[in-house]
Amino acid sequence: MLGITDPPVATPTFIEWGWFSISIPNLIVIGVMVLLFALAFVLPFPGSHGKDSTGDES
Amino acid sequence: MSTEQSVEEFVPTTWTGKIRKSAQRALPYDKLMPETQPAYVASWIYVFGVLTIAALAMIIVSGTILSIEGPTWWHESSTGHFVNSLHFWSVQLFFLFMVIHLWGKFWMAAWRGNRARTWITGVIAFVISIAAGLSGYAVQTNFDSQWVAFEAKDGLNATGVGAYFSVTNLGQMLMVHIFLLPAVIAIIVVAHVLFVRLRGVVPPIDAALVEERNRVEEMQS
């Protein structure tokens, strides 16, 4: 059956730096997450003008 | 209790009434389902919690379809491949959003303002999700899952927890993956969201003074 008999996914390319090693896919994902995290602080949030600005909780 | 009677006037005589009064005092409807949020919530960093829940919903929907149709379907049919991929990528996005949510809350010190229970339930949800992810990799029923299960077995046995379960036991792992851990995650996530509603969304550190002022005013009124 397709999927069951297929060999496992090929080993990705790793970046080696002394004792530290990381696969390129993992590095890309972590990079994307850091980028999203940074953008979340700098990109303007739509529709945020004229809303409750009193700091009221509810 | 009539609709005109306030929560404070209601005198419960049974345990159900006591629970209801306690719940209504802690989480009145306007606090449980608020229509407005503080101004500081208008930031993308506050979106990643609900994105995590959206990804979780997709995981549950796609996982339910996979559980109904079974392994032959998800290995052999085009639709099965699609739903299988949908399940897998929803998990990737779930962890991606959850970790960014975690970073945001960690650097915001989101346990401030009596929010320890919110933080702790989030930590538990994160840890249980990792176990759910591992059990998912182990029940794909292909060579990947066989390899993952046997590697994980050695690691888990080294810690001693292998005395209680075996990741190479497909039947056990399937039950753990499609019932036990999803049930625990669902309960923890509901508790997490209720704690957010109970204590409110954590303010940025420089806005905490505003929150403290509001709390004092609330206590005085």
Coordinates of C-alpha atoms in Angstrom, one line a residue:
Chain A
M1 CA 0.0 0.0 0.0
L2 CA 1.2 3.5 -0.9
G3 CA 2.5 5.2 2.2
I4 CA 3.1 2.0 4.2
T5 CA 5.8 0.5 1.9
D6 CA 7.3 3.9 1.1
P7 CA 10.7 4.4 2.7
P8 CA 10.9 7.0 5.5
V9 CA 11.5 10.6 4.6
A10 CA 15.0 11.2 3.4
T11 CA 17.4 12.6 6.0
P12 CA 17.6 16.4 5.6
T13 CA 20.7 18.4 5.2
F14 CA 22.2 19.5 8.6
I15 CA 24.2 22.6 9.4
E16 CA 27.1 21.7 11.7
W17 CA 28.8 24.2 14.0
G18 CA 31.1 22.6 16.5
W19 CA 28.9 20.5 18.9
F20 CA 25.8 22.2 17.5
S21 CA 23.9 20.8 14.6
I22 CA 20.4 21.6 13.2
S23 CA 18.5 20.5 10.1
I24 CA 17.7 23.1 7.5
P25 CA 13.9 22.5 7.8
N26 CA 14.0 23.0 11.6
L27 CA 16.2 26.1 11.1
I28 CA 13.7 27.5 8.6
V29 CA 10.7 26.9 10.9
I30 CA 12.4 28.5 13.9
G31 CA 13.4 31.4 11.7
V32 CA 9.8 31.8 10.5
M33 CA 8.6 31.7 14.2
V34 CA 11.1 34.4 15.3
L35 CA 10.1 36.5 12.3
L36 CA 6.3 36.2 13.1
F37 CA 7.1 37.0 16.8
A38 CA 8.9 40.2 15.8
L39 CA 6.3 41.2 13.2
A40 CA 3.5 40.8 15.8
F41 CA 5.0 43.7 17.7
V42 CA 5.7 46.1 14.9
L43 CA 2.8 45.5 12.4
P44 CA -0.2 47.7 13.1
F45 CA -3.3 45.8 14.2
P46 CA -6.3 46.6 11.9
G47 CA -9.3 48.4 13.4
S48 CA -7.5 49.4 16.6
H49 CA -8.4 53.1 16.3
G50 CA -11.1 54.6 18.4
K51 CA -11.6 51.5 20.6
D52 CA -11.8 51.3 24.4
S53 CA -8.5 52.8 25.6
T54 CA -9.4 53.0 29.3
G55 CA -7.6 49.7 30.2
D56 CA -11.0 48.4 31.3
E57 CA -11.0 44.6 31.7
S58 CA -14.4 43.8 30.3
Chain B
M1 CA -33.8 31.9 41.2
S2 CA -35.9 34.4 39.3
T3 CA -34.3 36.5 36.6
E4 CA -35.0 39.6 38.8
Q5 CA -33.2 38.2 41.8
S6 CA -29.5 39.2 41.9
V7 CA -26.8 36.6 42.5
E8 CA -26.0 38.1 45.9
E9 CA -29.7 37.8 47.0
F10 CA -29.9 34.1 45.9
V11 CA -29.6 31.8 48.9
P12 CA -28.6 28.3 47.7
T13 CA -30.0 25.3 49.5
T14 CA -28.4 22.5 47.4
W15 CA -24.9 21.8 46.2
T16 CA -25.9 22.6 42.6
G17 CA -27.2 26.0 43.7
K18 CA -24.0 26.6 45.6
I19 CA -21.9 25.8 42.5
R20 CA -24.1 28.0 40.4
K21 CA -23.9 31.0 42.7
S22 CA -20.1 30.5 43.0
A23 CA -19.8 30.3 39.2
Q24 CA -22.0 33.3 38.6
R25 CA -20.1 35.4 41.1
A26 CA -16.7 34.5 39.6
L27 CA -17.7 34.6 36.0
P28 CA -20.8 36.7 35.2
Y29 CA -21.8 36.5 31.6
D30 CA -20.4 39.9 30.7
K31 CA -17.0 38.7 32.0
L32 CA -17.3 35.3 30.4
M33 CA -18.2 36.6 27.0
P34 CA -17.0 40.2 26.9
E35 CA -17.8 42.5 23.9
T36 CA -14.8 44.7 24.4
Q37 CA -11.2 44.2 25.4
P38 CA -8.6 46.6 26.8
A39 CA -6.8 48.8 24.2
Y40 CA -3.5 47.0 24.6
V41 CA -5.2 43.8 23.3
A42 CA -5.2 45.4 19.8
S43 CA -1.9 43.9 19.0
W44 CA -1.0 40.9 16.8
I45 CA 0.9 39.3 19.7
Y46 CA -2.5 38.7 21.5
V47 CA -3.8 36.8 18.4
F48 CA -1.6 33.7 18.8
G49 CA -3.6 32.1 21.6
V50 CA -6.8 32.0 19.6
L51 CA -4.8 30.9 16.5
T52 CA -3.6 28.0 18.6
I53 CA -7.2 27.1 19.5
A54 CA -8.2 27.4 15.8
A55 CA -5.5 25.0 14.8
L56 CA -6.6 22.6 17.6
A57 CA -10.1 22.7 16.2
M58 CA -8.8 21.7 12.8
I59 CA -6.8 18.9 14.4
I60 CA -9.9 17.6 16.1
V61 CA -12.1 17.8 13.0
S62 CA -9.5 16.2 10.7
G63 CA -8.6 13.6 13.4
T64 CA -12.3 12.7 13.8
I65 CA -12.6 12.1 10.0
L66 CA -9.4 9.9 10.1
S67 CA -10.7 7.9 13.0
I68 CA -14.0 7.2 11.2
E69 CA -12.4 6.3 7.8
G70 CA -9.4 4.3 9.1
P71 CA -5.7 3.6 8.1
T72 CA -6.4 2.0 4.7
W73 CA -8.3 5.0 3.6
W74 CA -5.7 7.6 4.7
H75 CA -2.9 5.5 3.1
E76 CA -4.5 4.7 -0.2
S77 CA -7.1 7.3 -1.3
S78 CA -6.4 10.8 -2.5
T79 CA -9.0 12.3 -0.1
G80 CA -7.4 10.2 2.7
H81 CA -4.0 11.7 1.9
F82 CA -5.5 15.1 1.9
V83 CA -7.2 14.7 5.3
N84 CA -4.0 13.0 6.7
S85 CA -1.9 16.0 5.5
L86 CA -4.5 18.4 6.9
H87 CA -4.2 16.7 10.3
F88 CA -0.4 16.8 10.1
W89 CA -0.1 20.4 9.1
S90 CA -2.7 21.5 11.6
V91 CA -0.4 20.0 14.2
Q92 CA 2.6 21.9 12.8
L93 CA 0.7 25.2 12.9
F94 CA -0.7 24.3 16.4
F95 CA 2.8 24.0 17.8
L96 CA 4.1 27.0 15.8
F97 CA 1.3 29.3 17.2
M98 CA 1.5 27.8 20.7
V99 CA 5.2 28.4 21.0
I100 CA 4.9 32.0 19.7
H101 CA 2.0 32.5 22.2
L102 CA 4.4 31.0 24.9
W103 CA 7.2 33.5 23.9
G104 CA 4.8 36.4 24.0
K105 CA 3.4 35.5 27.4
F106 CA 6.9 34.6 28.8
W107 CA 8.4 37.9 27.9
M108 CA 5.3 39.7 29.2
A109 CA 5.6 37.8 32.5
A110 CA 1.9 36.7 32.0
W111 CA 1.7 35.1 35.4
R112 CA 1.5 38.6 37.0
G113 CA -1.8 39.8 38.6
N114 CA -2.8 36.5 40.2
R115 CA -2.6 34.7 36.8
A116 CA -0.5 31.7 38.0
R117 CA -3.3 29.2 37.2
T118 CA -3.6 30.6 33.7
W119 CA 0.2 30.2 33.2
I120 CA 0.3 26.7 34.7
T121 CA -2.6 25.3 32.7
G122 CA -0.8 26.6 29.6
V123 CA 2.3 24.8 30.6
I124 CA 0.4 21.6 31.2
A125 CA -1.4 22.0 27.8
F126 CA 2.0 22.4 26.2
V127 CA 3.5 19.3 27.8
I128 CA 0.5 17.1 27.2
S129 CA 0.4 18.3 23.5
I130 CA 4.0 17.0 23.1
A131 CA 2.9 13.6 24.3
A132 CA -0.1 13.7 22.0
G133 CA 2.2 14.6 19.1
L134 CA 4.5 11.7 19.9
S135 CA 1.6 9.2 20.2
G136 CA 0.3 10.6 16.8
Y137 CA 3.7 9.9 15.1
A138 CA 3.6 6.4 16.6
V139 CA 0.1 5.5 15.2
Q140 CA 0.6 6.4 11.5
T141 CA 0.9 2.7 10.7
N142 CA 3.8 3.0 8.3
F143 CA 7.6 2.5 8.5
D144 CA 8.0 6.0 9.9
S145 CA 5.8 5.2 12.9
Q146 CA 7.5 1.9 13.5
W147 CA 10.9 3.7 13.6
V148 CA 9.6 6.5 15.8
A149 CA 7.9 4.1 18.2
F150 CA 11.1 2.0 18.6
E151 CA 13.4 5.0 19.1
A152 CA 10.9 6.5 21.6
K153 CA 10.6 3.2 23.4
D154 CA 14.3 3.2 24.2
G155 CA 14.2 6.8 25.4
L156 CA 11.1 6.4 27.5
N157 CA 12.5 3.1 29.0
A158 CA 15.6 5.0 30.1
T159 CA 13.4 7.2 32.2
G160 CA 11.4 4.3 33.7
V161 CA 8.0 5.4 32.5
G162 CA 8.1 2.4 30.1
A163 CA 6.9 0.3 33.0
Y164 CA 3.4 1.9 32.6
F165 CA 2.9 1.9 28.9
S166 CA 4.6 1.0 25.6
V167 CA 4.8 3.2 22.6
T168 CA 5.2 0.1 20.4
N169 CA 1.8 -1.1 21.5
L170 CA -0.3 0.2 18.6
G171 CA -3.7 -0.4 20.2
Q172 CA -2.7 1.3 23.4
M173 CA -1.1 4.3 21.6
L174 CA -4.1 4.6 19.3
M175 CA -6.4 4.9 22.4
V176 CA -4.0 7.3 24.1
H177 CA -3.9 9.4 20.9
I178 CA -7.5 9.5 19.8
F179 CA -9.2 9.6 23.2
L180 CA -7.1 10.0 26.4
L181 CA -4.8 12.9 25.5
P182 CA -7.3 14.8 23.3
A183 CA -9.8 14.6 26.3
V184 CA -7.1 15.9 28.7
I185 CA -6.1 18.7 26.3
A186 CA -9.7 19.7 25.8
I187 CA -10.3 20.0 29.5
I188 CA -7.1 21.9 30.1
V189 CA -7.7 24.3 27.3
V190 CA -11.2 25.0 28.5
A191 CA -9.8 25.7 32.0
H192 CA -7.0 27.9 30.5
V193 CA -9.6 30.0 28.6
L194 CA -11.8 30.3 31.7
F195 CA -8.8 31.5 33.8
V196 CA -8.1 34.1 31.1
R197 CA -11.7 35.2 31.4
L198 CA -11.5 35.1 35.2
R199 CA -8.4 37.2 35.5
G200 CA -8.6 39.1 32.2
V201 CA -6.0 39.3 29.5
V202 CA -2.6 40.1 30.9
P203 CA -1.6 43.8 30.3
P204 CA 1.8 44.8 29.0
I205 CA 4.1 45.5 31.9
D206 CA 3.9 49.3 31.5
A207 CA 0.1 49.0 31.5
A208 CA -0.1 47.0 34.7
L209 CA -0.4 50.2 36.8
V210 CA -3.7 50.9 34.9
E211 CA -4.9 47.4 35.8
E212 CA -4.0 47.9 39.4
R213 CA -5.9 51.2 39.6
N214 CA -8.9 49.5 38.1
R215 CA -8.8 46.7 40.6
V216 CA -8.6 49.2 43.5
E217 CA -11.5 51.1 42.1
E218 CA -13.5 47.9 41.7
M219 CA -12.8 46.9 45.3
Q220 CA -13.8 50.3 46.6
S221 CA -17.1 50.4 44.6

